[in-house]
């Protein structure tokens, strides 16, 4: 006689457990990514209204490991979010627009 195994169906609790583990994993990745930031400061709202060049100089003095680029508000750029890049968005007068520069922004 052949013995057959009883069919195993996922139990709701095991599905929930898998979801919990996945959620925990995502939280750990997010926390790790934040720990890799090159600076404690993530935003420079004080730059709003300042000239783009002065804002760039300020950020570079506070966080020299960041790459700071000036671009016009509305310009298109890649959709990635590099953690070492600050885009200083300026208006047609060369002044920083709201909400101000931020990491990955």
PDB file of N, CA and C in Angstrom:
ATOM      1  N   UNK A   1       0.831  -1.190   0.000  1.00  0.00           N
ATOM      2  CA  UNK A   1       0.000   0.000   0.000  1.00  0.00           C
ATOM      3  C   UNK A   1       0.876   1.254   0.000  1.00  0.00           C
ATOM      4  N   UNK A   2       0.429   2.231  -0.723  1.00  0.00           N
ATOM      5  CA  UNK A   2       1.151   3.509  -0.785  1.00  0.00           C
ATOM      6  C   UNK A   2       0.556   4.485   0.216  1.00  0.00           C
ATOM      7  N   UNK A   3       1.469   5.093   0.925  1.00  0.00           N
ATOM      8  CA  UNK A   3       1.029   6.103   1.887  1.00  0.00           C
ATOM      9  C   UNK A   3       1.058   7.468   1.213  1.00  0.00           C
ATOM     10  N   UNK A   4      -0.008   8.165   1.327  1.00  0.00           N
ATOM     11  CA  UNK A   4      -0.026   9.499   0.744  1.00  0.00           C
ATOM     12  C   UNK A   4       0.016  10.534   1.864  1.00  0.00           C
ATOM     13  N   UNK A   5       0.716  11.589   1.573  1.00  0.00           N
ATOM     14  CA  UNK A   5       0.808  12.665   2.557  1.00  0.00           C
ATOM     15  C   UNK A   5      -0.480  13.476   2.541  1.00  0.00           C
ATOM     16  N   UNK A   6      -0.883  13.910   3.671  1.00  0.00           N
ATOM     17  CA  UNK A   6      -2.049  14.797   3.670  1.00  0.00           C
ATOM     18  C   UNK A   6      -1.656  16.142   3.040  1.00  0.00           C
ATOM     19  N   UNK A   7      -2.566  16.703   2.257  1.00  0.00           N
ATOM     20  CA  UNK A   7      -2.273  17.973   1.610  1.00  0.00           C
ATOM     21  C   UNK A   7      -2.184  19.070   2.651  1.00  0.00           C
ATOM     22  N   UNK A   8      -1.170  19.886   2.506  1.00  0.00           N
ATOM     23  CA  UNK A   8      -1.011  20.984   3.444  1.00  0.00           C
ATOM     24  C   UNK A   8      -1.442  22.283   2.775  1.00  0.00           C
ATOM     25  N   UNK A   9      -2.305  22.982   3.422  1.00  0.00           N
ATOM     26  CA  UNK A   9      -2.762  24.275   2.932  1.00  0.00           C
ATOM     27  C   UNK A   9      -2.216  25.340   3.864  1.00  0.00           C
ATOM     28  N   UNK A  10      -1.820  26.460   3.288  1.00  0.00           N
ATOM     29  CA  UNK A  10      -1.314  27.517   4.170  1.00  0.00           C
ATOM     30  C   UNK A  10      -2.397  27.984   5.127  1.00  0.00           C
ATOM     31  N   UNK A  11      -2.033  28.089   6.340  1.00  0.00           N
ATOM     32  CA  UNK A  11      -2.958  28.569   7.357  1.00  0.00           C
ATOM     33  C   UNK A  11      -2.917  30.094   7.369  1.00  0.00           C
ATOM     34  N   UNK A  12      -4.030  30.714   7.711  1.00  0.00           N
ATOM     35  CA  UNK A  12      -4.033  32.172   7.768  1.00  0.00           C
ATOM     36  C   UNK A  12      -2.929  32.723   8.658  1.00  0.00           C
ATOM     37  N   UNK A  13      -2.650  32.056   9.742  1.00  0.00           N
ATOM     38  CA  UNK A  13      -1.619  32.558  10.649  1.00  0.00           C
ATOM     39  C   UNK A  13      -0.237  32.501   9.998  1.00  0.00           C
ATOM     40  N   UNK A  14       0.020  31.485   9.160  1.00  0.00           N
ATOM     41  CA  UNK A  14       1.329  31.422   8.507  1.00  0.00           C
ATOM     42  C   UNK A  14       1.459  32.517   7.448  1.00  0.00           C
ATOM     43  N   UNK A  15       0.356  32.856   6.781  1.00  0.00           N
ATOM     44  CA  UNK A  15       0.385  33.945   5.810  1.00  0.00           C
ATOM     45  C   UNK A  15       0.646  35.266   6.529  1.00  0.00           C
ATOM     46  N   UNK A  16      -0.005  35.454   7.644  1.00  0.00           N
ATOM     47  CA  UNK A  16       0.198  36.658   8.434  1.00  0.00           C
ATOM     48  C   UNK A  16       1.627  36.709   8.949  1.00  0.00           C
ATOM     49  N   UNK A  17       2.141  35.574   9.355  1.00  0.00           N
ATOM     50  CA  UNK A  17       3.517  35.508   9.839  1.00  0.00           C
ATOM     51  C   UNK A  17       4.496  35.887   8.725  1.00  0.00           C
ATOM     52  N   UNK A  18       4.246  35.414   7.503  1.00  0.00           N
ATOM     53  CA  UNK A  18       5.107  35.766   6.366  1.00  0.00           C
ATOM     54  C   UNK A  18       5.047  37.266   6.118  1.00  0.00           C
ATOM     55  N   UNK A  19       3.849  37.837   6.169  1.00  0.00           N
ATOM     56  CA  UNK A  19       3.698  39.270   5.971  1.00  0.00           C
ATOM     57  C   UNK A  19       4.449  40.046   7.048  1.00  0.00           C
ATOM     58  N   UNK A  20       4.333  39.603   8.285  1.00  0.00           N
ATOM     59  CA  UNK A  20       5.019  40.276   9.395  1.00  0.00           C
ATOM     60  C   UNK A  20       6.523  40.246   9.200  1.00  0.00           C
ATOM     61  N   UNK A  21       7.044  39.098   8.785  1.00  0.00           N
ATOM     62  CA  UNK A  21       8.483  38.992   8.546  1.00  0.00           C
ATOM     63  C   UNK A  21       8.918  39.901   7.413  1.00  0.00           C
ATOM     64  N   UNK A  22       8.126  39.955   6.343  1.00  0.00           N
ATOM     65  CA  UNK A  22       8.453  40.802   5.197  1.00  0.00           C
ATOM     66  C   UNK A  22       8.431  42.276   5.610  1.00  0.00           C
ATOM     67  N   UNK A  23       7.414  42.669   6.359  1.00  0.00           N
ATOM     68  CA  UNK A  23       7.306  44.050   6.830  1.00  0.00           C
ATOM     69  C   UNK A  23       8.497  44.404   7.715  1.00  0.00           C
ATOM     70  N   UNK A  24       8.866  43.502   8.611  1.00  0.00           N
ATOM     71  CA  UNK A  24      10.020  43.718   9.483  1.00  0.00           C
ATOM     72  C   UNK A  24      11.288  43.882   8.652  1.00  0.00           C
ATOM     73  N   UNK A  25      11.433  43.049   7.615  1.00  0.00           N
ATOM     74  CA  UNK A  25      12.589  43.126   6.724  1.00  0.00           C
ATOM     75  C   UNK A  25      12.653  44.495   6.045  1.00  0.00           C
ATOM     76  N   UNK A  26      11.507  44.989   5.553  1.00  0.00           N
ATOM     77  CA  UNK A  26      11.473  46.305   4.919  1.00  0.00           C
ATOM     78  C   UNK A  26      11.859  47.407   5.903  1.00  0.00           C
ATOM     79  N   UNK A  27      11.392  47.283   7.128  1.00  0.00           N
ATOM     80  CA  UNK A  27      11.733  48.278   8.144  1.00  0.00           C
ATOM     81  C   UNK A  27      13.238  48.283   8.412  1.00  0.00           C
ATOM     82  N   UNK A  28      13.839  47.111   8.461  1.00  0.00           N
ATOM     83  CA  UNK A  28      15.277  47.011   8.707  1.00  0.00           C
ATOM     84  C   UNK A  28      16.063  47.641   7.566  1.00  0.00           C
ATOM     85  N   UNK A  29      15.626  47.393   6.332  1.00  0.00           N
ATOM     86  CA  UNK A  29      16.311  47.974   5.181  1.00  0.00           C
ATOM     87  C   UNK A  29      16.224  49.493   5.238  1.00  0.00           C
ATOM     88  N   UNK A  30      15.046  50.025   5.544  1.00  0.00           N
ATOM     89  CA  UNK A  30      14.861  51.474   5.626  1.00  0.00           C
ATOM     90  C   UNK A  30      15.753  52.068   6.698  1.00  0.00           C
ATOM     91  N   UNK A  31      15.807  51.443   7.844  1.00  0.00           N
ATOM     92  CA  UNK A  31      16.645  51.932   8.938  1.00  0.00           C
ATOM     93  C   UNK A  31      18.109  51.900   8.543  1.00  0.00           C
ATOM     94  N   UNK A  32      18.512  50.849   7.859  1.00  0.00           N
ATOM     95  CA  UNK A  32      19.902  50.731   7.428  1.00  0.00           C
ATOM     96  C   UNK A  32      20.242  51.806   6.413  1.00  0.00           C
ATOM     97  N   UNK A  33      19.315  52.084   5.499  1.00  0.00           N
ATOM     98  CA  UNK A  33      19.555  53.109   4.486  1.00  0.00           C
ATOM     99  C   UNK A  33      19.727  54.470   5.139  1.00  0.00           C
ATOM    100  N   UNK A  34      18.908  54.789   6.137  1.00  0.00           N
ATOM    101  CA  UNK A  34      19.042  56.066   6.827  1.00  0.00           C
ATOM    102  C   UNK A  34      20.375  56.161   7.565  1.00  0.00           C
ATOM    103  N   UNK A  35      20.852  55.053   8.079  1.00  0.00           N
ATOM    104  CA  UNK A  35      22.130  55.057   8.788  1.00  0.00           C
ATOM    105  C   UNK A  35      23.292  55.335   7.847  1.00  0.00           C
ATOM    106  N   UNK A  36      23.109  55.099   6.553  1.00  0.00           N
ATOM    107  CA  UNK A  36      24.170  55.312   5.578  1.00  0.00           C
ATOM    108  C   UNK A  36      24.230  56.746   5.060  1.00  0.00           C
ATOM    109  N   UNK A  37      23.294  57.587   5.465  1.00  0.00           N
ATOM    110  CA  UNK A  37      23.298  58.964   4.996  1.00  0.00           C
ATOM    111  C   UNK A  37      24.599  59.641   5.396  1.00  0.00           C
ATOM    112  N   UNK A  38      25.163  60.456   4.490  1.00  0.00           N
ATOM    113  CA  UNK A  38      26.450  61.077   4.791  1.00  0.00           C
ATOM    114  C   UNK A  38      26.377  62.242   5.769  1.00  0.00           C
ATOM    115  N   UNK A  39      25.186  62.621   6.196  1.00  0.00           N
ATOM    116  CA  UNK A  39      25.025  63.742   7.118  1.00  0.00           C
ATOM    117  C   UNK A  39      23.784  63.526   7.977  1.00  0.00           C
ATOM    118  N   UNK A  40      23.744  64.183   9.126  1.00  0.00           N
ATOM    119  CA  UNK A  40      22.565  64.092   9.986  1.00  0.00           C
ATOM    120  C   UNK A  40      21.436  64.971   9.471  1.00  0.00           C
ATOM    121  N   UNK A  41      21.803  66.012   8.753  1.00  0.00           N
ATOM    122  CA  UNK A  41      20.811  66.955   8.246  1.00  0.00           C
ATOM    123  C   UNK A  41      20.295  66.456   6.906  1.00  0.00           C
ATOM    124  N   UNK A  42      18.985  66.517   6.705  1.00  0.00           N
ATOM    125  CA  UNK A  42      18.400  66.016   5.460  1.00  0.00           C
ATOM    126  C   UNK A  42      17.757  67.112   4.623  1.00  0.00           C
ATOM    127  N   UNK A  43      17.441  68.270   5.226  1.00  0.00           N
ATOM    128  CA  UNK A  43      16.765  69.359   4.524  1.00  0.00           C
ATOM    129  C   UNK A  43      17.427  70.685   4.849  1.00  0.00           C
ATOM    130  N   UNK A  44      17.332  71.618   3.903  1.00  0.00           N
ATOM    131  CA  UNK A  44      17.852  72.958   4.082  1.00  0.00           C
ATOM    132  C   UNK A  44      16.766  73.984   3.733  1.00  0.00           C
ATOM    133  N   UNK A  45      15.695  74.064   4.532  1.00  0.00           N
ATOM    134  CA  UNK A  45      14.622  75.018   4.227  1.00  0.00           C
ATOM    135  C   UNK A  45      15.071  76.471   4.360  1.00  0.00           C
ATOM    136  N   UNK A  46      16.143  76.698   5.107  1.00  0.00           N
ATOM    137  CA  UNK A  46      16.647  78.065   5.271  1.00  0.00           C
ATOM    138  C   UNK A  46      17.198  78.646   3.968  1.00  0.00           C
ATOM    139  N   UNK A  47      17.377  77.808   2.958  1.00  0.00           N
ATOM    140  CA  UNK A  47      17.888  78.267   1.666  1.00  0.00           C
ATOM    141  C   UNK A  47      16.816  78.911   0.780  1.00  0.00           C
ATOM    142  N   UNK A  48      15.549  78.718   1.111  1.00  0.00           N
ATOM    143  CA  UNK A  48      14.473  79.261   0.275  1.00  0.00           C
ATOM    144  C   UNK A  48      14.632  80.776   0.165  1.00  0.00           C
ATOM    145  N   UNK A  49      14.659  81.287  -1.081  1.00  0.00           N
ATOM    146  CA  UNK A  49      14.821  82.715  -1.344  1.00  0.00           C
ATOM    147  C   UNK A  49      16.269  83.134  -1.504  1.00  0.00           C
ATOM    148  N   UNK A  50      17.193  82.309  -1.063  1.00  0.00           N
ATOM    149  CA  UNK A  50      18.621  82.585  -1.171  1.00  0.00           C
ATOM    150  C   UNK A  50      19.067  82.318  -2.616  1.00  0.00           C
ATOM    151  N   UNK A  51      20.174  82.900  -3.030  1.00  0.00           N
ATOM    152  CA  UNK A  51      20.672  82.598  -4.375  1.00  0.00           C
ATOM    153  C   UNK A  51      21.116  81.131  -4.413  1.00  0.00           C
ATOM    154  N   UNK A  52      20.998  80.509  -5.574  1.00  0.00           N
ATOM    155  CA  UNK A  52      21.382  79.107  -5.728  1.00  0.00           C
ATOM    156  C   UNK A  52      22.830  78.863  -5.382  1.00  0.00           C
ATOM    157  N   UNK A  53      23.707  79.787  -5.798  1.00  0.00           N
ATOM    158  CA  UNK A  53      25.146  79.635  -5.527  1.00  0.00           C
ATOM    159  C   UNK A  53      25.451  79.717  -4.030  1.00  0.00           C
ATOM    160  N   UNK A  54      24.787  80.668  -3.321  1.00  0.00           N
ATOM    161  CA  UNK A  54      25.001  80.779  -1.872  1.00  0.00           C
ATOM    162  C   UNK A  54      24.480  79.548  -1.146  1.00  0.00           C
ATOM    163  N   UNK A  55      23.341  79.025  -1.597  1.00  0.00           N
ATOM    164  CA  UNK A  55      22.783  77.818  -0.987  1.00  0.00           C
ATOM    165  C   UNK A  55      23.718  76.633  -1.197  1.00  0.00           C
ATOM    166  N   UNK A  56      24.227  76.501  -2.413  1.00  0.00           N
ATOM    167  CA  UNK A  56      25.158  75.405  -2.713  1.00  0.00           C
ATOM    168  C   UNK A  56      26.387  75.491  -1.811  1.00  0.00           C
ATOM    169  N   UNK A  57      26.927  76.691  -1.643  1.00  0.00           N
ATOM    170  CA  UNK A  57      28.109  76.881  -0.787  1.00  0.00           C
ATOM    171  C   UNK A  57      27.794  76.524   0.669  1.00  0.00           C
ATOM    172  N   UNK A  58      26.606  76.913   1.131  1.00  0.00           N
ATOM    173  CA  UNK A  58      26.200  76.594   2.506  1.00  0.00           C
ATOM    174  C   UNK A  58      26.129  75.080   2.722  1.00  0.00           C
ATOM    175  N   UNK A  59      25.467  74.385   1.801  1.00  0.00           N
ATOM    176  CA  UNK A  59      25.325  72.922   1.942  1.00  0.00           C
ATOM    177  C   UNK A  59      26.680  72.236   1.885  1.00  0.00           C
ATOM    178  N   UNK A  60      27.520  72.672   0.948  1.00  0.00           N
ATOM    179  CA  UNK A  60      28.852  72.059   0.832  1.00  0.00           C
ATOM    180  C   UNK A  60      29.692  72.299   2.079  1.00  0.00           C
ATOM    181  N   UNK A  61      29.482  73.433   2.754  1.00  0.00           N
ATOM    182  CA  UNK A  61      30.247  73.692   3.988  1.00  0.00           C
ATOM    183  C   UNK A  61      29.735  72.841   5.153  1.00  0.00           C
ATOM    184  N   UNK A  62      28.418  72.573   5.166  1.00  0.00           N
ATOM    185  CA  UNK A  62      27.836  71.781   6.251  1.00  0.00           C
ATOM    186  C   UNK A  62      27.955  70.283   6.021  1.00  0.00           C
ATOM    187  N   UNK A  63      27.958  69.867   4.747  1.00  0.00           N
ATOM    188  CA  UNK A  63      28.000  68.435   4.415  1.00  0.00           C
ATOM    189  C   UNK A  63      28.885  68.235   3.189  1.00  0.00           C
ATOM    190  N   UNK A  64      30.207  68.297   3.380  1.00  0.00           N
ATOM    191  CA  UNK A  64      31.129  68.225   2.239  1.00  0.00           C
ATOM    192  C   UNK A  64      31.103  66.910   1.466  1.00  0.00           C
ATOM    193  N   UNK A  65      30.540  65.865   2.046  1.00  0.00           N
ATOM    194  CA  UNK A  65      30.505  64.581   1.333  1.00  0.00           C
ATOM    195  C   UNK A  65      29.347  64.495   0.334  1.00  0.00           C
ATOM    196  N   UNK A  66      28.454  65.490   0.336  1.00  0.00           N
ATOM    197  CA  UNK A  66      27.320  65.474  -0.591  1.00  0.00           C
ATOM    198  C   UNK A  66      27.692  66.096  -1.929  1.00  0.00           C
ATOM    199  N   UNK A  67      27.022  65.639  -2.970  1.00  0.00           N
ATOM    200  CA  UNK A  67      27.153  66.235  -4.297  1.00  0.00           C
ATOM    201  C   UNK A  67      26.001  67.224  -4.425  1.00  0.00           C
ATOM    202  N   UNK A  68      26.321  68.491  -4.663  1.00  0.00           N
ATOM    203  CA  UNK A  68      25.298  69.529  -4.742  1.00  0.00           C
ATOM    204  C   UNK A  68      25.255  70.069  -6.159  1.00  0.00           C
ATOM    205  N   UNK A  69      24.077  70.018  -6.781  1.00  0.00           N
ATOM    206  CA  UNK A  69      23.913  70.539  -8.140  1.00  0.00           C
ATOM    207  C   UNK A  69      22.771  71.554  -8.146  1.00  0.00           C
ATOM    208  N   UNK A  70      22.921  72.570  -8.977  1.00  0.00           N
ATOM    209  CA  UNK A  70      21.878  73.580  -9.130  1.00  0.00           C
ATOM    210  C   UNK A  70      21.115  73.270 -10.410  1.00  0.00           C
ATOM    211  N   UNK A  71      19.797  73.268 -10.329  1.00  0.00           N
ATOM    212  CA  UNK A  71      18.963  73.029 -11.505  1.00  0.00           C
ATOM    213  C   UNK A  71      17.741  73.937 -11.439  1.00  0.00           C
ATOM    214  N   UNK A  72      17.134  74.173 -12.572  1.00  0.00           N
ATOM    215  CA  UNK A  72      15.944  75.020 -12.612  1.00  0.00           C
ATOM    216  C   UNK A  72      14.717  74.222 -12.189  1.00  0.00           C
ATOM    217  N   UNK A  73      13.848  74.865 -11.396  1.00  0.00           N
ATOM    218  CA  UNK A  73      12.609  74.230 -10.975  1.00  0.00           C
ATOM    219  C   UNK A  73      11.816  73.856 -12.218  1.00  0.00           C
ATOM    220  N   UNK A  74      11.371  72.631 -12.299  1.00  0.00           N
ATOM    221  CA  UNK A  74      10.625  72.154 -13.457  1.00  0.00           C
ATOM    222  C   UNK A  74      11.468  71.365 -14.439  1.00  0.00           C
ATOM    223  N   UNK A  75      12.801  71.431 -14.292  1.00  0.00           N
ATOM    224  CA  UNK A  75      13.667  70.613 -15.148  1.00  0.00           C
ATOM    225  C   UNK A  75      13.387  69.142 -14.891  1.00  0.00           C
ATOM    226  N   UNK A  76      13.611  68.332 -15.886  1.00  0.00           N
ATOM    227  CA  UNK A  76      13.448  66.887 -15.701  1.00  0.00           C
ATOM    228  C   UNK A  76      14.781  66.282 -15.316  1.00  0.00           C
ATOM    229  N   UNK A  77      14.730  65.271 -14.450  1.00  0.00           N
ATOM    230  CA  UNK A  77      15.922  64.526 -14.055  1.00  0.00           C
ATOM    231  C   UNK A  77      15.518  63.103 -13.769  1.00  0.00           C
ATOM    232  N   UNK A  78      16.486  62.285 -13.471  1.00  0.00           N
ATOM    233  CA  UNK A  78      16.204  60.870 -13.239  1.00  0.00           C
ATOM    234  C   UNK A  78      15.324  60.711 -12.008  1.00  0.00           C
ATOM    235  N   UNK A  79      14.575  59.618 -11.953  1.00  0.00           N
ATOM    236  CA  UNK A  79      13.651  59.400 -10.837  1.00  0.00           C
ATOM    237  C   UNK A  79      14.294  58.655  -9.671  1.00  0.00           C
ATOM    238  N   UNK A  80      15.575  58.332  -9.777  1.00  0.00           N
ATOM    239  CA  UNK A  80      16.232  57.649  -8.660  1.00  0.00           C
ATOM    240  C   UNK A  80      16.406  58.625  -7.501  1.00  0.00           C
ATOM    241  N   UNK A  81      16.672  58.103  -6.327  1.00  0.00           N
ATOM    242  CA  UNK A  81      16.828  58.942  -5.141  1.00  0.00           C
ATOM    243  C   UNK A  81      18.198  58.660  -4.530  1.00  0.00           C
ATOM    244  N   UNK A  82      19.247  59.239  -5.114  1.00  0.00           N
ATOM    245  CA  UNK A  82      20.580  59.010  -4.550  1.00  0.00           C
ATOM    246  C   UNK A  82      20.710  59.699  -3.194  1.00  0.00           C
ATOM    247  N   UNK A  83      21.280  58.995  -2.241  1.00  0.00           N
ATOM    248  CA  UNK A  83      21.379  59.514  -0.882  1.00  0.00           C
ATOM    249  C   UNK A  83      22.549  60.467  -0.679  1.00  0.00           C
ATOM    250  N   UNK A  84      23.332  60.708  -1.727  1.00  0.00           N
ATOM    251  CA  UNK A  84      24.450  61.641  -1.583  1.00  0.00           C
ATOM    252  C   UNK A  84      24.287  62.858  -2.492  1.00  0.00           C
ATOM    253  N   UNK A  85      23.084  63.062  -3.035  1.00  0.00           N
ATOM    254  CA  UNK A  85      22.843  64.142  -3.985  1.00  0.00           C
ATOM    255  C   UNK A  85      21.827  65.137  -3.438  1.00  0.00           C
ATOM    256  N   UNK A  86      22.141  66.409  -3.588  1.00  0.00           N
ATOM    257  CA  UNK A  86      21.218  67.491  -3.261  1.00  0.00           C
ATOM    258  C   UNK A  86      20.996  68.282  -4.541  1.00  0.00           C
ATOM    259  N   UNK A  87      19.742  68.419  -4.921  1.00  0.00           N
ATOM    260  CA  UNK A  87      19.400  69.266  -6.067  1.00  0.00           C
ATOM    261  C   UNK A  87      18.889  70.590  -5.515  1.00  0.00           C
ATOM    262  N   UNK A  88      19.590  71.667  -5.832  1.00  0.00           N
ATOM    263  CA  UNK A  88      19.167  73.001  -5.429  1.00  0.00           C
ATOM    264  C   UNK A  88      18.332  73.539  -6.588  1.00  0.00           C
ATOM    265  N   UNK A  89      17.016  73.611  -6.384  1.00  0.00           N
ATOM    266  CA  UNK A  89      16.109  74.050  -7.450  1.00  0.00           C
ATOM    267  C   UNK A  89      15.926  75.555  -7.363  1.00  0.00           C
ATOM    268  N   UNK A  90      16.173  76.222  -8.493  1.00  0.00           N
ATOM    269  CA  UNK A  90      16.087  77.684  -8.525  1.00  0.00           C
ATOM    270  C   UNK A  90      15.016  78.146  -9.507  1.00  0.00           C
ATOM    271  N   UNK A  91      14.532  79.380  -9.280  1.00  0.00           N
ATOM    272  CA  UNK A  91      13.560  79.981 -10.192  1.00  0.00           C
ATOM    273  C   UNK A  91      14.305  80.745 -11.294  1.00  0.00           C
ATOM    274  N   UNK A  92      13.571  81.488 -12.099  1.00  0.00           N
ATOM    275  CA  UNK A  92      14.190  82.218 -13.219  1.00  0.00           C
ATOM    276  C   UNK A  92      15.111  83.334 -12.752  1.00  0.00           C
ATOM    277  N   UNK A  93      14.977  83.777 -11.495  1.00  0.00           N
ATOM    278  CA  UNK A  93      15.862  84.809 -10.938  1.00  0.00           C
ATOM    279  C   UNK A  93      17.099  84.218 -10.273  1.00  0.00           C
ATOM    280  N   UNK A  94      17.190  82.887 -10.231  1.00  0.00           N
ATOM    281  CA  UNK A  94      18.344  82.232  -9.621  1.00  0.00           C
ATOM    282  C   UNK A  94      18.211  82.020  -8.127  1.00  0.00           C
ATOM    283  N   UNK A  95      16.984  82.196  -7.595  1.00  0.00           N
ATOM    284  CA  UNK A  95      16.757  82.004  -6.159  1.00  0.00           C
ATOM    285  C   UNK A  95      16.137  80.645  -5.872  1.00  0.00           C
ATOM    286  N   UNK A  96      16.473  80.074  -4.736  1.00  0.00           N
ATOM    287  CA  UNK A  96      16.005  78.747  -4.341  1.00  0.00           C
ATOM    288  C   UNK A  96      14.498  78.789  -4.088  1.00  0.00           C
ATOM    289  N   UNK A  97      13.805  77.783  -4.618  1.00  0.00           N
ATOM    290  CA  UNK A  97      12.348  77.698  -4.467  1.00  0.00           C
ATOM    291  C   UNK A  97      11.982  76.806  -3.292  1.00  0.00           C
ATOM    292  N   UNK A  98      10.739  76.979  -2.818  1.00  0.00           N
ATOM    293  CA  UNK A  98      10.207  76.191  -1.709  1.00  0.00           C
ATOM    294  C   UNK A  98       9.926  74.760  -2.185  1.00  0.00           C
ATOM    295  N   UNK A  99      10.130  73.749  -1.381  1.00  0.00           N
ATOM    296  CA  UNK A  99      10.390  73.720   0.060  1.00  0.00           C
ATOM    297  C   UNK A  99      11.867  73.785   0.419  1.00  0.00           C
ATOM    298  N   UNK A 100      12.740  73.972  -0.548  1.00  0.00           N
ATOM    299  CA  UNK A 100      14.167  74.015  -0.289  1.00  0.00           C
ATOM    300  C   UNK A 100      14.829  72.684  -0.607  1.00  0.00           C
ATOM    301  N   UNK A 101      16.148  72.690  -0.676  1.00  0.00           N
ATOM    302  CA  UNK A 101      16.900  71.472  -1.007  1.00  0.00           C
ATOM    303  C   UNK A 101      16.747  70.392   0.055  1.00  0.00           C
ATOM    304  N   UNK A 102      16.792  69.144  -0.401  1.00  0.00           N
ATOM    305  CA  UNK A 102      16.756  68.005   0.515  1.00  0.00           C
ATOM    306  C   UNK A 102      17.481  66.827  -0.130  1.00  0.00           C
ATOM    307  N   UNK A 103      17.935  65.932   0.695  1.00  0.00           N
ATOM    308  CA  UNK A 103      18.640  64.755   0.189  1.00  0.00           C
ATOM    309  C   UNK A 103      17.717  63.965  -0.719  1.00  0.00           C
ATOM    310  N   UNK A 104      18.222  63.634  -1.898  1.00  0.00           N
ATOM    311  CA  UNK A 104      17.456  62.856  -2.863  1.00  0.00           C
ATOM    312  C   UNK A 104      16.418  63.658  -3.604  1.00  0.00           C
ATOM    313  N   UNK A 105      16.237  64.911  -3.255  1.00  0.00           N
ATOM    314  CA  UNK A 105      15.202  65.739  -3.873  1.00  0.00           C
ATOM    315  C   UNK A 105      15.707  66.423  -5.047  1.00  0.00           C
TER     316      UNK A 105
END
